[in-house]
mmCIF file of C-alpha atoms in Angstrom:
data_model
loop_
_atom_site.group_PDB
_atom_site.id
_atom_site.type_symbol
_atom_site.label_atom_id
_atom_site.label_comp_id
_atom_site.label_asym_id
_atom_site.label_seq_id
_atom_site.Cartn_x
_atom_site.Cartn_y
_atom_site.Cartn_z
ATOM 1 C CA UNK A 45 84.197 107.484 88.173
ATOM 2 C CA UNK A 46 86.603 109.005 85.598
ATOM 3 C CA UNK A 47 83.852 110.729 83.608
ATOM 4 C CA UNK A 48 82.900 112.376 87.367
ATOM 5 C CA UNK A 49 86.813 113.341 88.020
ATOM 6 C CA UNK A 50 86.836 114.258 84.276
ATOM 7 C CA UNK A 51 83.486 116.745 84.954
ATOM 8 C CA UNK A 52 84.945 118.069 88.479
ATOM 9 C CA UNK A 53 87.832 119.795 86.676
ATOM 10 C CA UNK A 54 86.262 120.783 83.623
ATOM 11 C CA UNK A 55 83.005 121.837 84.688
ATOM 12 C CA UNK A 56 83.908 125.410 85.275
ATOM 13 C CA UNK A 57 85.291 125.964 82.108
ATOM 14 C CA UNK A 58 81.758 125.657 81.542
ATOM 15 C CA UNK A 59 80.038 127.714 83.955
ATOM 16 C CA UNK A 60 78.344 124.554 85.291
ATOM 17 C CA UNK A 61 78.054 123.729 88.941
ATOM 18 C CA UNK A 62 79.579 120.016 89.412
ATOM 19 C CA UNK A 63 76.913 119.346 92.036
ATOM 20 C CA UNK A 64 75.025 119.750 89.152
ATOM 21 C CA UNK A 65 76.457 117.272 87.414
ATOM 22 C CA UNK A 66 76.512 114.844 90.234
ATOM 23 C CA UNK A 67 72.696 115.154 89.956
ATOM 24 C CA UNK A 68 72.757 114.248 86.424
ATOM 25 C CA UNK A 69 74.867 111.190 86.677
ATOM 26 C CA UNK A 70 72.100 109.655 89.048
ATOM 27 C CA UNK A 71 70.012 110.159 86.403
ATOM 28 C CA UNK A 72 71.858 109.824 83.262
ATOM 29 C CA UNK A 73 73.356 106.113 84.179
ATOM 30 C CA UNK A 74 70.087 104.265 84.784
ATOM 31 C CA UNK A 75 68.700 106.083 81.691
ATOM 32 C CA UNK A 76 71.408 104.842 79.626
ATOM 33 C CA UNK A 77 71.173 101.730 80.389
ATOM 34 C CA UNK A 78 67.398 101.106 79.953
ATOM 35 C CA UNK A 79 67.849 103.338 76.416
ATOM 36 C CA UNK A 80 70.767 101.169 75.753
ATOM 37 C CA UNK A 81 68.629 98.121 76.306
ATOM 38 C CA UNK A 82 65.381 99.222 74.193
ATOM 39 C CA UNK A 83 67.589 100.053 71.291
ATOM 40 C CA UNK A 84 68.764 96.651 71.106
ATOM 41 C CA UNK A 85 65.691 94.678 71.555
ATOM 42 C CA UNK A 86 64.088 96.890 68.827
ATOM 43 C CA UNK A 87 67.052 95.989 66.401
ATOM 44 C CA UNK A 88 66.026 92.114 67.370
ATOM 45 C CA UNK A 89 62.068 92.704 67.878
ATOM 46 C CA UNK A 90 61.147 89.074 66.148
ATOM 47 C CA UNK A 91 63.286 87.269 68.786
ATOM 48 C CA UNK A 92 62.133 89.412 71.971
ATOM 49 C CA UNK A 93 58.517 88.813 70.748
ATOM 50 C CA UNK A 94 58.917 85.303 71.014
ATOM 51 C CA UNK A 95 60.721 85.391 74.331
ATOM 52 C CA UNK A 96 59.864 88.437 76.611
ATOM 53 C CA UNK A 97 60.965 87.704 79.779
ATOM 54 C CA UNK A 98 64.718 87.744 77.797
ATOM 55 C CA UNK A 99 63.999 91.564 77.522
ATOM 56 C CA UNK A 100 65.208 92.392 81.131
ATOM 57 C CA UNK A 101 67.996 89.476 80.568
ATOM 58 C CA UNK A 102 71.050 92.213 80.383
ATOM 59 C CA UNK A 103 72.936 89.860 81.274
ATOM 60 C CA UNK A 104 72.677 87.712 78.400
ATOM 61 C CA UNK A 105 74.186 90.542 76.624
ATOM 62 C CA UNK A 106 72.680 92.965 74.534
ATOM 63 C CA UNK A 107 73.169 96.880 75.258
ATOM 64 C CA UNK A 108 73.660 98.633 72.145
ATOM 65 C CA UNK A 109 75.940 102.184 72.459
ATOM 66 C CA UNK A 110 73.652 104.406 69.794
ATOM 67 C CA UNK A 111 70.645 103.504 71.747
ATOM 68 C CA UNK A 112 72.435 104.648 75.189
ATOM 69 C CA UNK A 113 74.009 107.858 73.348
ATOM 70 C CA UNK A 114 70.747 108.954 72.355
ATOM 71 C CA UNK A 115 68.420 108.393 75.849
ATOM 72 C CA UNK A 116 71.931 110.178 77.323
ATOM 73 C CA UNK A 117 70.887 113.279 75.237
ATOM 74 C CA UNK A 118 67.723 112.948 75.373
ATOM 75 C CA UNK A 119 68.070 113.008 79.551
ATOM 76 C CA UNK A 120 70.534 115.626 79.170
ATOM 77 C CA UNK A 121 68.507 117.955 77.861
ATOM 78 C CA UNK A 122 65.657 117.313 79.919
ATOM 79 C CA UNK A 123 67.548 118.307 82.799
ATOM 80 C CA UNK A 124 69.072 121.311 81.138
ATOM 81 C CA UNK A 125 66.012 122.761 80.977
ATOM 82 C CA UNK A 126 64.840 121.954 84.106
ATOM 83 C CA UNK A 127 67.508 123.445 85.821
ATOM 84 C CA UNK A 128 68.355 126.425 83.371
ATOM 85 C CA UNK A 129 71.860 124.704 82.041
ATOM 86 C CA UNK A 130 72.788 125.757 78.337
ATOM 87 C CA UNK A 131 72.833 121.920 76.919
ATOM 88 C CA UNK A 132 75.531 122.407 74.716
ATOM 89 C CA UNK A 133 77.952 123.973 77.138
ATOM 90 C CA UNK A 134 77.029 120.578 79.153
ATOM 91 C CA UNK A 135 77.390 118.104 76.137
ATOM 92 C CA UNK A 136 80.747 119.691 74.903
ATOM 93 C CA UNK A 137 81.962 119.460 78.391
ATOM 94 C CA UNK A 138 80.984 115.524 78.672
ATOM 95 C CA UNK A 139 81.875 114.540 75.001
ATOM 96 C CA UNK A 140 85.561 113.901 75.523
ATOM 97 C CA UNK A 141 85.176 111.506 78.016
ATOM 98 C CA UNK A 142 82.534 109.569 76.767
ATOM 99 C CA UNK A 143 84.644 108.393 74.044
ATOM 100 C CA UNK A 144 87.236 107.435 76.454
ATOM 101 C CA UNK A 145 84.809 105.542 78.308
ATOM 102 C CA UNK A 146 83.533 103.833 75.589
ATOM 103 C CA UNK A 147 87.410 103.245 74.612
ATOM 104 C CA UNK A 148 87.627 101.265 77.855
ATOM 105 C CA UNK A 149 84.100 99.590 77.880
ATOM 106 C CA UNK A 150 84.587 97.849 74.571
ATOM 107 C CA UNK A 151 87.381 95.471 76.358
ATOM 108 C CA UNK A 152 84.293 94.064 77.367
ATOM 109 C CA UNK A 153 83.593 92.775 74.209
ATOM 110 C CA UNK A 154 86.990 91.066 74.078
ATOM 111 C CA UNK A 155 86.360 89.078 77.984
ATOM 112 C CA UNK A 156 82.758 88.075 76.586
ATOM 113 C CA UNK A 157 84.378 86.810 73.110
ATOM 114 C CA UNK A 158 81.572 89.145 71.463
ATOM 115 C CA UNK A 159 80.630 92.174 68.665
ATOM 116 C CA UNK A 160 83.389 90.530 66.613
ATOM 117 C CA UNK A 161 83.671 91.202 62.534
ATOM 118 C CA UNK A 162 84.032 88.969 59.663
ATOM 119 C CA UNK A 163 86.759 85.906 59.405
ATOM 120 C CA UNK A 164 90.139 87.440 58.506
ATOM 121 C CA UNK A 165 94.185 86.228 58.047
ATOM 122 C CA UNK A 166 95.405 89.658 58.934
ATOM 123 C CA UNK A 167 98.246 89.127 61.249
ATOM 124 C CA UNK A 168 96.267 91.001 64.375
ATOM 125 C CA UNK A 169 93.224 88.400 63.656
ATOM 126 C CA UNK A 170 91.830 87.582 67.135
ATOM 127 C CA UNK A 171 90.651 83.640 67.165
ATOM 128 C CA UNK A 172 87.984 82.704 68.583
ATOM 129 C CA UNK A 173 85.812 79.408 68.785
ATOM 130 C CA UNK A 174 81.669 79.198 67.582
ATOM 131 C CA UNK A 175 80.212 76.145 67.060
ATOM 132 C CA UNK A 176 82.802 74.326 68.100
ATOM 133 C CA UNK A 177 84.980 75.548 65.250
ATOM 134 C CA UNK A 178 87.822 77.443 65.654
ATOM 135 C CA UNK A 179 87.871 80.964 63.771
ATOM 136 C CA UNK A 180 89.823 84.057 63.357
ATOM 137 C CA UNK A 181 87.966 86.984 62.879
ATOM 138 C CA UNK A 182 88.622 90.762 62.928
ATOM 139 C CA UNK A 183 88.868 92.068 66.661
ATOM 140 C CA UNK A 184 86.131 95.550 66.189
ATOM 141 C CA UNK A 185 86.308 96.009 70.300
ATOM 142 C CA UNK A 186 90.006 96.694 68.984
ATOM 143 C CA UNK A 187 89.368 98.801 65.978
ATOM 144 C CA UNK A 188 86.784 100.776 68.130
ATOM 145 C CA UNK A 189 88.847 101.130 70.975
ATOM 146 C CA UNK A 190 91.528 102.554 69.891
ATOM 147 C CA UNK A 191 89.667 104.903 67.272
ATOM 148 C CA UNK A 192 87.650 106.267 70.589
ATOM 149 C CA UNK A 193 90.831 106.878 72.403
ATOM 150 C CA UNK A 194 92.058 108.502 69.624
ATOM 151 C CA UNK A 195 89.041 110.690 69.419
ATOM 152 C CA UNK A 196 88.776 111.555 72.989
ATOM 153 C CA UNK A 197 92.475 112.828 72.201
ATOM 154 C CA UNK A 198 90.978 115.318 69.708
ATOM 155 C CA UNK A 199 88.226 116.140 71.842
ATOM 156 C CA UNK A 200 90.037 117.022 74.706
ATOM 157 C CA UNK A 201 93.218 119.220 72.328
ATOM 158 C CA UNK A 202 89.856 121.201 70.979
ATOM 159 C CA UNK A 203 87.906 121.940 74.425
ATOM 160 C CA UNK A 204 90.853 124.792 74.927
ATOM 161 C CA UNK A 205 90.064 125.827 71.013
ATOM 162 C CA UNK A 206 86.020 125.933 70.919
ATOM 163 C CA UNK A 207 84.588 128.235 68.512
ATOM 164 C CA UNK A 208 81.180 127.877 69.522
ATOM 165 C CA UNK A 209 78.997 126.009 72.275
ATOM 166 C CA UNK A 210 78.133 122.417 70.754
ATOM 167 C CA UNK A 211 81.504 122.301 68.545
ATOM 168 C CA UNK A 212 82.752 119.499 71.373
ATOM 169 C CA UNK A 213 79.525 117.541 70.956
ATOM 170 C CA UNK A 214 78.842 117.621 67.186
ATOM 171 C CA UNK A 215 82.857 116.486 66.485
ATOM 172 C CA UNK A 216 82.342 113.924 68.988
ATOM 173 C CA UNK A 217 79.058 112.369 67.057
ATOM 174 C CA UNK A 218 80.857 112.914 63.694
ATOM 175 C CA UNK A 219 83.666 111.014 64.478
ATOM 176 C CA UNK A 220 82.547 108.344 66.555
ATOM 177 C CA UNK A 221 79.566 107.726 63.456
ATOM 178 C CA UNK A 222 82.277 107.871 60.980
ATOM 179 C CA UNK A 223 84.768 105.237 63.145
ATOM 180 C CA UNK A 224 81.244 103.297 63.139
ATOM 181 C CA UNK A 225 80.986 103.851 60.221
ATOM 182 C CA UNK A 226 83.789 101.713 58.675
ATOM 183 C CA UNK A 227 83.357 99.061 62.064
ATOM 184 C CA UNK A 228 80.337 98.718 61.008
ATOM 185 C CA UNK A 229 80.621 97.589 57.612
ATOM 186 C CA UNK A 230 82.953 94.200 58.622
ATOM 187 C CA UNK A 231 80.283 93.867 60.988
ATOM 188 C CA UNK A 232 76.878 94.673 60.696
ATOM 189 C CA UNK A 233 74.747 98.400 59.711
ATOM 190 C CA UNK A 234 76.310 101.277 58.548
ATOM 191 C CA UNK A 235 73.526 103.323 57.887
ATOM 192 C CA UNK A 236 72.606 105.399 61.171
ATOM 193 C CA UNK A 237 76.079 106.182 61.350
ATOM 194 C CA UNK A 238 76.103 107.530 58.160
ATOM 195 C CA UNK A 239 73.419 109.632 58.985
ATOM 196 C CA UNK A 240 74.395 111.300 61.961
ATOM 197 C CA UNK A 241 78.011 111.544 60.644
ATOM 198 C CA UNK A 242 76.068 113.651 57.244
ATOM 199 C CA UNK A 243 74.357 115.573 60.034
ATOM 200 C CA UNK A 244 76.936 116.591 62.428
ATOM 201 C CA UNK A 245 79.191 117.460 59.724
ATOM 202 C CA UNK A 246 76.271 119.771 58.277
ATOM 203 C CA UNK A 247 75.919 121.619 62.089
ATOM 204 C CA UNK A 248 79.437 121.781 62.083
ATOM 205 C CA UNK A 249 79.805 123.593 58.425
ATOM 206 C CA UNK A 250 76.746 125.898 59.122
ATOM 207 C CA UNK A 251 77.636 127.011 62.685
ATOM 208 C CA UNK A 252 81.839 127.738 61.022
ATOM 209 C CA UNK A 253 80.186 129.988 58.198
ATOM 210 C CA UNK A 254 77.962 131.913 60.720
ATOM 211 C CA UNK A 255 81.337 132.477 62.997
ATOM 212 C CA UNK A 256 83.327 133.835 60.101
ATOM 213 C CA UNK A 257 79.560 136.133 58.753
ATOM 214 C CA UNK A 258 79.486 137.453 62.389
ATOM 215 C CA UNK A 259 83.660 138.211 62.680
ATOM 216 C CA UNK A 260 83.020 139.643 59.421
ATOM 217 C CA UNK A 261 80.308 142.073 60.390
ATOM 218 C CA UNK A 262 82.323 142.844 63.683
ATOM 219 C CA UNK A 263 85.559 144.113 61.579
#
């Protein structure tokens, strides 16, 4: 609902018809979710191969964000072209809010006492019990959180000062895969983060030296 309200009044910044959008949500969330879902059960294949019917088990947890980011793009586009939408107009104008949403989603984590990090005595340790042992552990739905919030913050100061269509989109994967970067690392893989935060960067660099090439040929 908030991405939607966020869309209705940003949308023609964009030169995209919201009933547009409205189309692609219909789309976009079951998509998500399914991508979100396959990601996951690849990253735990042996187990899923053993017990199939646990594949459509969702709610037994188990919906991993990179997998849902990239079906989202992957539908995105899809539908851009489809309907003659510049993709990168669309992504830039959906980029602040995903972080916000995922800013909010993570609490999640924190009511199903889950995607934790590593035992820790920092004085914000959250404690949980596994095993029937009592633990304190460092809260990542926390770290990640707030470092989304913070990034949607960003996002939304640099809509009104885009240099070119995609900027929006290509900070949004750098700094979320940075943020997951360092999550990550108390908790599990850092190394597609890594990756996409090397690659967005890259876009980022090439597309700034062909703005100031361009304003230079201009003067």
């Amino acid at each position: 609902i908030m991405a939607l309200v966020w869309c209705k009044f940003r949308s023609e910044k964009y030169n995209i018809d919201f009933d547009e959008i409205l189309s692609l949500f219909i789309i976009l969330i079951p998509t998500v979710i399914i991508c979100a879902r396959l990601y996951y059960v690849l990253c735990n294949l042996n187990y899923y191969l053993s017990n199939p019917i646990q594949i459509i088990n969702i709610r037994g947890g188990g919906l991993a964000i990179y997998g849902g980011i990239i079906g989202g793009i992957i539908a995105c586009y899809i539908f851009c072209k489809k309907k003659n939408i510049n993709i990168l107009n669309l992504l830039d104008c959906i980029a602040p809010i995903l972080a916000l949403s995922q800013g909010i989603g993570r609490w999640g984590n924190f009511i199903n006492v889950e995607a934790y990090g590593t035992e820790t005595n920092l004085p914000w340790k959250m404690g949980i019990i596994e095993d029937g042992v009592k633990k304190f552990v460092h809260p990542t739905f926390l770290y990640e959180s707030l470092g989304t919030i913070i990034i949607f913050v960003i996002l939304a100061v640099l809509q009104d000062k885009r240099k070119f269509e995609g900027q929006i989109a290509y900070m949004y994967l750098a700094l979320y895969s940075l943020l997951r970067f360092f999550i990550e690392g108390i908790r599990i893989s850092q190394i597609l983060s890594l990756i996409i935060f090397v690659l967005s960067i890259g876009i980022i660099v090439q597309n700034i030296i062909r703005e100031k090439q361009t304003s230079k040929k201009d003067e």
